[in-house]
Coordinates of C-alpha atoms and ligand atoms in Angstrom, one line a residue:
Q244 CA -28.5 1.5 14.5
S245 CA -31.5 3.5 13.3
Q246 CA -31.6 5.3 16.7
E247 CA -27.9 6.0 16.2
L248 CA -28.5 7.6 12.8
S249 CA -31.2 10.0 14.1
Q250 CA -28.9 11.2 16.9
V251 CA -28.1 14.3 14.8
Q252 CA -31.5 16.0 14.3
I253 CA -32.2 17.3 10.9
D254 CA -35.1 19.3 9.7
Y255 CA -36.8 16.6 7.7
H256 CA -39.1 18.9 5.6
A257 CA -36.1 21.2 4.8
A258 CA -34.0 18.3 3.8
L259 CA -36.7 16.8 1.6
Q260 CA -37.4 20.1 -0.2
A261 CA -33.6 20.6 -0.8
L262 CA -33.4 17.2 -2.3
V263 CA -36.3 17.9 -4.5
E264 CA -35.1 21.3 -5.6
N265 CA -31.4 20.7 -5.9
G266 CA -31.1 17.0 -6.8
T267 CA -27.8 15.2 -6.6
R268 CA -24.6 17.1 -6.8
M269 CA -21.4 15.3 -7.7
V270 CA -17.9 16.5 -8.2
C271 CA -15.0 14.1 -8.6
T272 CA -11.2 13.9 -8.7
G273 CA -9.3 11.6 -11.1
R274 CA -9.2 11.2 -14.8
M275 CA -10.1 7.4 -15.0
H276 CA -12.3 5.2 -13.1
T277 CA -9.2 3.6 -11.5
D278 CA -8.1 7.0 -9.8
R279 CA -11.5 8.6 -9.2
I280 CA -13.0 9.5 -5.9
C281 CA -16.3 11.5 -6.0
R282 CA -17.9 13.9 -3.5
F283 CA -21.8 14.0 -3.5
E284 CA -24.5 15.8 -1.9
S285 CA -27.8 14.1 -1.8
L286 CA -26.7 10.8 -3.2
C287 CA -29.3 8.3 -2.6
Y288 CA -29.5 4.5 -2.2
S289 CA -32.5 2.2 -2.9
T290 CA -32.3 -0.7 -0.5
E291 CA -34.8 -2.6 -2.5
A292 CA -33.1 -2.2 -5.8
E293 CA -29.6 -2.2 -4.1
E294 CA -28.7 0.7 -6.3
F295 CA -27.3 4.1 -5.8
V296 CA -29.6 6.8 -7.2
Y297 CA -28.7 10.2 -8.7
F298 CA -31.6 12.7 -8.9
H299 CA -31.6 15.2 -11.6
S300 CA -32.9 18.6 -11.0
N301 CA -32.3 22.3 -12.2
A302 CA -29.5 22.5 -9.7
S303 CA -27.8 19.1 -10.1
V304 CA -24.2 18.8 -11.0
M305 CA -22.3 15.8 -12.5
L306 CA -18.6 16.1 -13.1
P307 CA -17.3 14.3 -14.8
N308 CA -20.2 14.2 -17.2
L309 CA -19.2 11.0 -19.0
G310 CA -22.4 10.1 -20.8
S311 CA -22.4 6.5 -21.7
R312 CA -18.8 6.2 -20.9
R313 CA -19.8 6.1 -17.3
F314 CA -20.5 2.3 -18.1
Q315 CA -17.2 1.8 -19.8
P316 CA -16.5 0.1 -17.6
A317 CA -17.7 2.1 -14.6
L318 CA -17.6 5.5 -12.9
L319 CA -15.1 4.3 -10.4
D320 CA -13.5 1.5 -8.3
L321 CA -15.3 1.1 -5.0
S322 CA -12.4 -0.9 -3.5
S323 CA -8.7 -0.1 -3.5
V324 CA -8.0 -2.9 -5.8
E325 CA -7.3 -1.6 -9.5
D326 CA -10.0 -2.2 -12.0
H327 CA -11.6 -5.3 -10.4
N328 CA -14.8 -5.9 -12.2
T329 CA -16.7 -7.0 -9.2
Q330 CA -15.9 -3.8 -7.4
Y331 CA -17.3 -1.1 -9.7
F332 CA -19.5 1.7 -8.6
N333 CA -22.3 3.3 -10.7
F334 CA -25.7 4.9 -10.0
V335 CA -28.9 5.0 -11.8
E336 CA -30.4 8.3 -12.8
L337 CA -34.0 9.7 -12.2
P338 CA -35.5 13.1 -12.3
A339 CA -36.0 14.6 -8.8
A340 CA -39.7 15.1 -9.7
V341 CA -40.4 11.3 -9.3
L342 CA -39.5 11.5 -5.6
K343 CA -43.1 12.1 -4.8
F344 CA -43.9 8.7 -6.1
M345 CA -41.1 7.0 -4.3
P346 CA -40.6 5.8 -0.6
K347 CA -40.1 8.7 1.8
P348 CA -36.3 9.2 1.9
V349 CA -34.5 8.6 5.1
F350 CA -31.6 11.1 5.4
V351 CA -28.2 10.1 6.6
P352 CA -26.9 13.1 8.5
D353 CA -23.2 11.9 9.0
V354 CA -20.6 12.6 6.4
A355 CA -20.2 9.2 4.8
L356 CA -17.4 7.4 3.3
I357 CA -18.8 4.7 0.8
A358 CA -16.5 1.9 -0.3
N359 CA -16.0 -1.8 -0.6
R360 CA -13.7 -4.0 1.5
F361 CA -11.8 -6.5 -0.7
N362 CA -11.4 -9.5 1.5
P363 CA -12.3 -8.6 5.1
D364 CA -11.4 -12.2 6.4
N365 CA -7.7 -12.0 5.4
L366 CA -5.5 -9.8 7.6
M367 CA -3.2 -8.8 4.7
H368 CA -6.1 -7.7 2.6
V369 CA -7.7 -5.9 5.6
F370 CA -4.5 -3.7 6.1
H371 CA -3.5 -3.2 2.5
D372 CA -6.7 -3.0 0.7
D373 CA -9.0 -1.3 3.2
L374 CA -7.6 0.1 6.5
L375 CA -4.7 2.0 5.0
P376 CA -6.6 3.3 2.0
I377 CA -9.6 4.3 4.1
Y378 CA -7.4 6.1 6.6
Y379 CA -5.5 8.0 3.9
T380 CA -8.8 8.7 1.9
M381 CA -10.0 10.2 5.2
Q382 CA -6.8 12.3 5.5
Q383 CA -7.4 13.6 2.0
F384 CA -10.9 15.1 2.6
S385 CA -11.1 17.4 5.5
D386 CA -14.8 16.7 6.3
L387 CA -14.0 12.9 6.6
G388 CA -12.9 13.3 10.2
L389 CA -13.4 10.9 13.2
E390 CA -17.1 11.7 13.2
A391 CA -17.6 10.5 9.6
R392 CA -19.3 7.2 9.1
L393 CA -18.1 4.3 7.0
F394 CA -20.5 2.4 4.7
F395 CA -19.2 -0.9 3.5
M396 CA -21.1 -1.9 0.3
E397 CA -19.3 -5.2 -0.8
G398 CA -22.0 -7.2 1.0
W399 CA -19.9 -9.3 3.4
S400 CA -20.8 -9.8 7.0
E401 CA -18.5 -8.1 9.6
G402 CA -15.8 -10.6 9.0
A403 CA -13.0 -11.6 11.4
H404 CA -11.5 -8.3 12.0
F405 CA -14.4 -5.8 12.2
D406 CA -12.8 -4.3 15.3
L407 CA -10.1 -2.8 13.3
Y408 CA -12.3 -1.0 10.9
K409 CA -14.1 0.5 13.9
L410 CA -11.0 2.2 15.0
L411 CA -11.1 4.5 11.9
S412 CA -14.0 6.6 13.0
N413 CA -16.0 7.3 16.2
K414 CA -19.2 6.0 14.6
Q415 CA -20.1 2.3 14.0
P416 CA -19.5 1.4 10.3
L417 CA -22.5 0.1 8.6
L418 CA -22.7 -2.9 6.2
R419 CA -24.8 -3.2 3.1
E420 CA -27.2 -5.6 4.8
Q421 CA -27.9 -3.1 7.7
L422 CA -29.1 -0.4 5.3
K423 CA -32.3 -2.2 4.7
T424 CA -33.4 -1.8 8.4
L425 CA -32.8 2.0 7.9
G426 CA -35.3 2.6 5.2
R427 CA -36.3 1.9 1.6
L428 CA -34.6 5.0 0.2
L429 CA -31.6 6.3 1.9
C430 CA -30.2 9.9 1.0
F431 CA -26.7 10.6 2.1
T432 CA -26.4 14.4 2.8
K433 CA -22.6 14.5 2.2
S434 CA -20.7 11.6 1.0
Y435 CA -17.4 10.5 -0.6
V436 CA -17.4 7.5 -2.9
G437 CA -14.3 5.4 -3.5
L438 CA -10.8 4.8 -2.0
S439 CA -7.3 6.3 -2.5
K440 CA -4.9 3.7 -3.9
I441 CA -2.0 5.9 -3.1
T442 CA -0.8 3.6 -0.2
T443 CA -1.2 0.2 -1.9
W444 CA 2.2 -1.6 -2.8
Y445 CA 1.0 -4.9 -4.2
Q446 CA -1.1 -6.4 -7.0
Y447 CA -2.6 -9.7 -6.5
G448 CA -2.0 -11.1 -10.1
F449 CA -5.4 -10.5 -11.8
V450 CA -3.9 -9.5 -15.0
Q451 CA -0.1 -10.4 -14.6
P452 CA 1.5 -12.6 -12.0
Q453 CA 1.4 -11.1 -8.6
G454 CA 4.1 -8.6 -7.5
P455 CA 4.9 -5.2 -6.3
K456 CA 2.8 -2.4 -8.0
A457 CA 4.5 -0.6 -10.8
N458 CA 4.5 2.7 -9.4
I459 CA 4.7 2.6 -5.6
L460 CA 4.0 5.9 -4.0
V461 CA 4.1 5.3 -0.2
S462 CA 7.0 5.4 2.1
G463 CA 7.6 4.0 5.5
N464 CA 6.8 7.3 7.1
E465 CA 3.2 7.3 5.9
I466 CA 2.9 3.6 7.1
R467 CA 4.1 4.5 10.5
Q468 CA 1.9 7.6 10.7
F469 CA -1.0 5.0 10.2
T470 CA 0.4 2.5 12.6
K471 CA 0.9 5.4 15.2
F472 CA -2.8 6.2 14.8
M473 CA -3.9 2.6 15.2
M474 CA -1.8 2.1 18.3
W475 CA -3.3 5.3 19.8
K476 CA -6.8 4.0 19.1
L477 CA -5.8 0.6 20.7
N478 CA -4.3 2.5 23.7
I479 CA -0.9 1.0 23.2
S480 CA 1.9 3.2 24.1
L481 CA 5.3 2.8 22.5
E482 CA 7.7 1.8 25.2
E483 CA 10.6 4.2 24.6
S484 CA 13.4 2.3 26.4
S485 CA 12.0 -1.4 26.2
S486 CA 13.9 -3.2 29.0
E487 CA 14.5 -6.5 27.2
E488 CA 15.1 -7.4 23.6
Y489 CA 13.2 -10.4 22.1
I490 CA 12.2 -12.4 19.0
V491 CA 8.6 -13.0 18.0
V492 CA 7.6 -16.2 16.2
F493 CA 4.2 -15.7 14.6
S494 CA 2.7 -19.0 14.3
R495 CA -0.2 -20.4 12.3
T496 CA -2.3 -23.0 14.0
I497 CA -4.6 -24.2 11.4
N498 CA -2.5 -24.8 8.4
R499 CA 0.8 -24.0 6.7
L500 CA 2.4 -25.0 10.2
I501 CA 5.9 -25.0 11.4
L502 CA 6.0 -28.5 12.6
N503 CA 9.1 -28.1 14.8
E504 CA 8.3 -24.9 16.2
A505 CA 9.5 -25.6 19.9
E506 CA 12.9 -26.6 18.4
L507 CA 12.9 -23.4 16.3
I508 CA 12.2 -21.2 19.3
L509 CA 15.0 -22.8 21.3
A510 CA 17.4 -22.5 18.5
L511 CA 16.6 -18.7 17.9
A512 CA 16.8 -18.0 21.6
Q513 CA 20.1 -19.8 21.9
E514 CA 21.7 -18.3 18.7
F515 CA 20.7 -14.7 19.3
Q516 CA 20.8 -14.9 23.2
M517 CA 17.2 -13.4 23.3
K518 CA 14.0 -14.4 24.8
T519 CA 11.9 -15.8 22.0
I520 CA 8.0 -15.9 22.2
T521 CA 5.2 -17.2 20.0
V522 CA 2.1 -15.3 19.2
S523 CA -0.8 -16.4 16.9
L524 CA -4.1 -14.9 15.8
E525 CA -5.9 -17.6 17.4
E526 CA -4.4 -17.4 20.9
H527 CA -3.7 -13.6 21.3
S528 CA -5.8 -10.5 21.2
F529 CA -4.9 -8.1 18.3
S530 CA -3.8 -5.6 20.8
D531 CA -1.4 -8.0 22.6
I532 CA 0.1 -8.9 19.3
V533 CA 0.7 -5.3 18.3
R534 CA 2.2 -4.6 21.6
L535 CA 4.6 -7.5 21.4
I536 CA 5.4 -6.8 17.7
S537 CA 6.0 -3.0 18.2
N538 CA 8.9 -3.7 20.4
A539 CA 10.3 -6.9 18.9
S540 CA 13.9 -7.1 17.3
M541 CA 12.9 -9.8 14.9
L542 CA 9.7 -11.4 13.6
V543 CA 9.9 -15.0 12.4
S544 CA 6.9 -16.4 10.4
M545 CA 5.6 -18.6 7.6
H546 CA 4.5 -16.9 4.5
G547 CA 1.0 -15.6 5.1
A548 CA -1.3 -12.9 5.9
Q549 CA -0.2 -12.6 9.5
L550 CA 3.0 -11.1 8.3
V551 CA 1.4 -7.9 7.4
M552 CA 1.8 -7.1 11.1
S553 CA 5.4 -6.3 10.2
L554 CA 3.9 -2.8 9.7
F555 CA 4.0 -2.5 13.5
L556 CA 7.7 -3.4 13.9
P557 CA 10.1 -0.8 15.2
R558 CA 12.8 0.6 12.8
G559 CA 15.9 -1.6 12.5
A560 CA 14.0 -4.9 13.2
T561 CA 14.4 -8.0 11.0
V562 CA 11.5 -9.9 9.4
V563 CA 12.2 -13.6 8.5
E564 CA 9.8 -15.1 6.1
L565 CA 9.5 -18.9 5.7
F566 CA 8.4 -20.5 2.5
P567 CA 7.3 -24.1 2.1
Y568 CA 8.8 -26.4 -0.4
A569 CA 8.5 -25.4 -4.1
I570 CA 7.3 -22.0 -3.3
N571 CA 9.7 -19.5 -4.7
P572 CA 10.1 -16.5 -2.4
E573 CA 10.6 -14.2 -5.3
H574 CA 7.2 -14.9 -6.8
Y575 CA 5.2 -14.0 -3.5
T576 CA 6.5 -10.7 -2.4
P577 CA 3.8 -8.8 -0.5
Y578 CA 5.7 -8.8 2.9
K579 CA 9.1 -8.3 1.2
T580 CA 7.8 -5.3 -0.8
L581 CA 6.2 -3.8 2.5
T582 CA 9.3 -4.3 4.7
T583 CA 11.7 -2.9 2.0
L584 CA 9.7 0.2 1.3
P585 CA 11.8 3.3 1.5
G586 CA 11.9 4.6 5.1
M587 CA 10.6 1.2 6.5
D588 CA 14.2 0.5 7.8
L589 CA 13.5 -3.1 8.3
Q590 CA 15.6 -6.1 7.2
Y591 CA 14.0 -8.7 5.2
I592 CA 15.2 -12.2 5.0
P593 CA 13.4 -14.9 3.1
W594 CA 14.1 -18.6 3.8
Q595 CA 12.7 -21.5 1.6
N596 CA 12.4 -25.2 2.6
T597 CA 14.2 -26.9 -0.3
D598 CA 14.0 -30.5 1.3
R599 CA 11.3 -32.7 0.2
E600 CA 11.8 -34.8 3.2
Y601 CA 10.9 -31.9 5.4
T602 CA 7.5 -31.0 3.9
V603 CA 4.2 -32.6 4.8
T604 CA 1.4 -32.3 2.1
Y605 CA -2.4 -32.8 2.4
P606 CA -3.7 -34.3 -0.9
D607 CA -7.0 -35.4 0.9
R608 CA -8.2 -32.0 2.3
P609 CA -10.7 -29.9 0.5
W610 CA -9.5 -28.2 -2.7
D611 CA -9.4 -24.7 -1.1
Q612 CA -7.0 -25.9 1.5
G613 CA -4.7 -27.6 -1.1
G614 CA -6.4 -30.9 -1.4
I615 CA -6.1 -32.5 -4.9
A616 CA -8.3 -35.6 -4.6
H617 CA -10.8 -34.2 -6.9
L618 CA -8.3 -34.2 -9.8
D619 CA -7.6 -37.2 -12.1
K620 CA -4.7 -39.5 -11.3
A621 CA -2.2 -38.2 -13.8
E622 CA -2.9 -34.5 -12.6
Q623 CA -2.5 -35.7 -9.0
E624 CA 0.7 -37.4 -9.9
R625 CA 2.1 -34.2 -11.6
I626 CA 1.3 -32.1 -8.8
I627 CA 3.0 -34.4 -6.2
K628 CA 6.0 -34.7 -8.4
S629 CA 6.4 -30.8 -8.8
T630 CA 9.5 -29.1 -7.4
E631 CA 8.4 -25.6 -8.0
V632 CA 5.2 -23.8 -8.5
P633 CA 5.4 -21.9 -11.9
Q634 CA 4.3 -18.3 -11.8
H635 CA 0.5 -18.0 -12.3
L636 CA -2.5 -15.6 -12.3
C637 CA -4.7 -15.2 -9.3
C638 CA -8.0 -16.8 -8.5
R639 CA -8.8 -19.1 -11.5
N640 CA -8.3 -22.6 -12.3
P641 CA -6.0 -24.5 -12.4
E642 CA -4.1 -23.2 -9.4
W643 CA -4.3 -26.5 -7.6
L644 CA -0.5 -26.9 -7.7
W645 CA -0.2 -23.5 -6.0
L646 CA -2.8 -24.3 -3.3
F647 CA -1.3 -27.8 -2.8
R648 CA 2.2 -26.3 -2.1
A649 CA 0.9 -23.3 -0.2
Y650 CA -0.8 -25.3 2.4
Q651 CA 2.1 -27.8 3.2
D652 CA 3.5 -27.9 6.7
T653 CA 7.1 -27.5 7.0
K654 CA 9.7 -29.0 9.4
V655 CA 12.1 -26.1 9.3
N656 CA 15.7 -27.2 8.7
I657 CA 17.2 -25.2 11.7
P658 CA 20.9 -25.0 10.7
S659 CA 19.9 -23.9 7.2
L660 CA 17.7 -21.2 8.7
I661 CA 20.2 -19.9 11.1
R662 CA 22.9 -19.8 8.3
V663 CA 20.6 -17.7 6.1
I664 CA 19.7 -15.3 9.0
R665 CA 23.4 -15.0 10.0
R666 CA 24.3 -14.0 6.4
T667 CA 22.4 -10.7 7.2
V668 CA 22.2 -10.4 10.9
K669 CA 25.9 -10.4 12.0
S670 CA 25.5 -9.6 15.7
K671 CA 22.4 -9.1 17.6
P672 CA 19.3 -8.2 15.6
G673 CA 17.1 -5.5 16.7
P674 CA 15.8 -2.0 16.9
K675 CA 18.8 0.2 16.8
K676 CA 18.2 3.7 18.3
Q677 CA 17.6 5.2 14.8
K678 CA 18.7 8.6 13.8
W679 CA 16.1 10.3 11.6
S680 CA 16.7 8.7 8.2
G681 CA 14.5 10.8 6.1
S682 CA 16.2 12.0 3.0
L683 CA 15.9 15.5 1.6
Y684 CA 16.5 16.6 -1.9
P685 CA 18.5 19.7 -3.0
G686 CA 16.6 22.6 -4.6
K687 CA 17.8 24.0 -7.9
V688 CA 21.2 25.7 -8.1
R689 CA 20.8 29.5 -8.4
D690 CA 22.3 32.3 -10.4
A691 CA 24.0 30.2 -12.9
K692 CA 26.2 32.2 -15.3
C693 CA 28.7 31.4 -18.2
H694 CA 31.4 33.2 -19.6
A695 CA 33.2 32.3 -22.8
F696 CA 36.9 32.8 -23.8
V697 CA 37.8 32.4 -27.4
Q698 CA 41.5 31.8 -28.1
G699 CA 42.2 32.2 -31.9
T700 CA 39.9 30.4 -34.4
S701 CA 40.1 26.8 -33.0
E702 CA 40.1 27.0 -29.1
A703 CA 37.6 28.2 -26.5
K704 CA 36.8 27.9 -22.9
L705 CA 33.6 28.1 -21.0
A706 CA 33.5 29.3 -17.4
V707 CA 30.5 28.3 -15.6
S708 CA 29.5 29.3 -12.0
W709 CA 26.4 29.1 -9.9
Q710 CA 25.1 29.4 -6.3
I711 CA 24.2 26.6 -3.8
P712 CA 20.5 25.6 -3.7
W713 CA 18.5 27.7 -1.2
N714 CA 17.5 25.0 1.1
L715 CA 21.2 23.8 1.5
K716 CA 22.1 26.7 3.9
Y717 CA 19.7 25.2 6.5
L718 CA 20.9 21.7 6.2
K719 CA 23.6 19.5 7.3
V720 CA 24.7 17.5 4.3
R721 CA 27.6 15.0 4.3
E722 CA 28.5 15.4 0.7
V723 CA 27.3 18.0 -1.9
K724 CA 28.2 17.6 -5.5
Y725 CA 27.1 19.2 -8.8
E726 CA 26.3 17.4 -12.0
V727 CA 26.8 19.7 -15.3
W728 CA 25.8 18.7 -18.6
I729 CA 27.1 20.5 -21.7
Q730 CA 25.2 20.1 -24.8
E731 CA 26.1 21.7 -28.2
Q732 CA 22.9 23.2 -29.4
G733 CA 21.2 20.9 -32.0
E734 CA 23.2 17.9 -30.8
N735 CA 21.5 14.9 -29.1
T736 CA 24.4 13.9 -26.9
Y737 CA 26.0 15.9 -24.1
M738 CA 29.1 15.7 -21.9
P739 CA 28.5 15.1 -18.2
Y740 CA 30.6 16.2 -15.3
I741 CA 30.4 15.8 -11.6
L742 CA 32.0 18.6 -9.7
S743 CA 32.6 19.5 -6.2
H744 CA 32.9 23.4 -6.5
Q745 CA 30.5 26.0 -7.6
N746 CA 32.4 27.0 -10.7
H747 CA 34.4 25.2 -13.3
T748 CA 36.1 26.3 -16.5
F749 CA 35.5 23.7 -19.4
S750 CA 38.0 23.5 -22.1
E751 CA 37.9 20.0 -23.6
N752 CA 35.6 19.8 -26.6
I753 CA 34.7 23.4 -26.5
K754 CA 34.6 25.1 -29.9
P755 CA 34.7 28.7 -30.7
F756 CA 31.5 30.4 -32.2
T757 CA 29.3 27.6 -31.0
I758 CA 26.0 27.7 -28.8
Y759 CA 26.1 25.5 -25.8
L760 CA 23.3 24.4 -23.5
V761 CA 24.4 24.1 -19.8
W762 CA 22.3 21.9 -17.5
I763 CA 23.3 22.1 -13.7
R764 CA 21.9 20.1 -10.7
C765 CA 22.8 19.6 -7.2
I766 CA 23.3 16.0 -5.7
F767 CA 23.3 15.4 -1.8
N768 CA 25.1 12.3 -0.5
K769 CA 25.7 10.7 -3.9
N770 CA 22.1 9.6 -4.7
L771 CA 19.8 12.4 -3.8
L772 CA 19.4 14.1 -7.3
G773 CA 17.9 17.6 -7.3
P774 CA 16.1 19.2 -10.2
F775 CA 18.0 20.9 -13.0
A776 CA 18.0 24.6 -13.0
D777 CA 16.7 26.5 -16.0
V778 CA 19.1 25.8 -19.0
L779 CA 21.8 28.2 -19.5
L780 CA 22.6 29.4 -23.1
C781 CA 26.4 30.0 -23.6
S782 CA 27.8 31.3 -26.8
T783 CA 31.5 31.1 -27.3
Ligands
LIG877 N1 -4.9 -17.6 9.6 C1 -4.5 -17.8 10.7 N2 -4.1 -19.1 11.2 C2 -3.9 -20.1 10.5 C3 -4.3 -20.0 9.0 C4 -4.8 -18.7 8.6 O1 -4.7 -16.9 11.6 O2 -3.4 -21.3 10.8 C5 -5.5 -16.4 9.0 C6 -4.4 -15.7 8.1 O3 -3.5 -14.9 8.8 C7 -5.5 -14.8 7.3 C8 -6.5 -15.7 7.2 O4 -6.6 -16.6 8.3 O5 -5.8 -13.6 7.9 C9 -6.8 -16.4 5.8 O6 -5.6 -17.3 5.7 P1 -5.2 -17.8 4.3 O7 -4.3 -19.0 4.5 O8 -6.3 -18.1 3.5 O9 -4.4 -16.7 3.6 P2 -2.8 -16.2 3.5 O10 -2.4 -16.3 5.0 O11 -2.2 -17.3 2.7 O12 -2.9 -14.9 3.0

């Protein structure tokens, strides 16, 4: 690796002099540690201290300059998981003058993206916490192109899916351990620290039980732009007119098994009159799985990380997620949330085993695979009798009950499963040739005007007119409506109207010698609400 780093020749003495004279320069985005990403020039890292170092000089910059708030609790989150106290980033400060007493710096010439992976051995975490956030952080900053280099500082080894991380840039990503071999003091010429959280859709239950994030900001379009990039890197071309439609059963081979998988495959093939194939992470290469899933009509799988591969499904496909006995599908929804993101255009169908006879438990396995032998008899008894895992927080004791139930094997009740799928999939499942389903919102209505008519001392009318939103003349919209709110000045309430035309004369509840505020917005296709135009003041 060290040869690789020195490929780009830099003038060492000039670089060292610049570091001593200019020190470190940092400018960040974000108001809180949870939404901050920082850009640095000359950020250093001591591989002995395992700390980042900020060098002060006359020319150094530190924005935000938080003082001791930098430790409350940290400058930023180094992983995409929100406010996780094992994932904080900070640096220690030194005057640049002490560089002359320190080990000779080794300069990293590549533009660096420095971050933590959250759980690189679990495929759901790999995509959700790392790959998508890294991809879109790189999209956010133009000098993080394919020639940038990723630095993973969480301290794990490569992990089971390192090949996927390698697709994000043309340079080999480096791990914290490997930095030691490069030198005692590394200085990143240009670097970005932290990851964008804008694409994440799930929170794992550290402060409240797991579930969809409160404010999801990603849609199917951005997910699919990412999968398109991954498929391009994997050399997989999307077969436009796939010859045959088929169902994929994604099986697990180590635990949480489907015990009657052969029977399940036959039943699916027969019911839907489609070829049905199985894949597993153990028996197929990642590329093969992507190739198969990207053309599948339906994906059937036990709840588990492998289901994140739904993000490669074509529009219109169906995802069937199987839950073991006592595991409530509504409490574990990372894949439901993914597949039902706006614009993903997938159908999601959960199925749960509700039959105790059809579940196989493993009380004698190690605790992290659901074993309960280490617990006292009464506790074991309680767990074995359980019929539903109550909602719980992540990653702390006692979640024995959850693990015990999560690692059951299941004999799938085939008629029950087919019934559940048939409630949603009436004919053949599968990727329909999709018309573009992106939805565009109206702009403001234009040139709104009002005109009052007063009849005597007790009656009045208000004629209001406006022009169509500017963007409408370029669009084909099925239905265009206008919403008008009329509010008497000083009142809290208003009268709402939905109208089809660009003018209307209001007479009910309109009083003479009164000032009305009139709010108008356009609505496309019933639910695409545009912005209100500037309020119109109308005096009768
Ligand atoms: N895994 C697998 N086959 C198995 C069991 C697990 O490929 O039989 C993978 C799984 O997809 C995930 C990792 O191993 O990437 C960790 O699995 P675990 O059961 O811990 O997590 P979960 O799937 O419940 O998220």
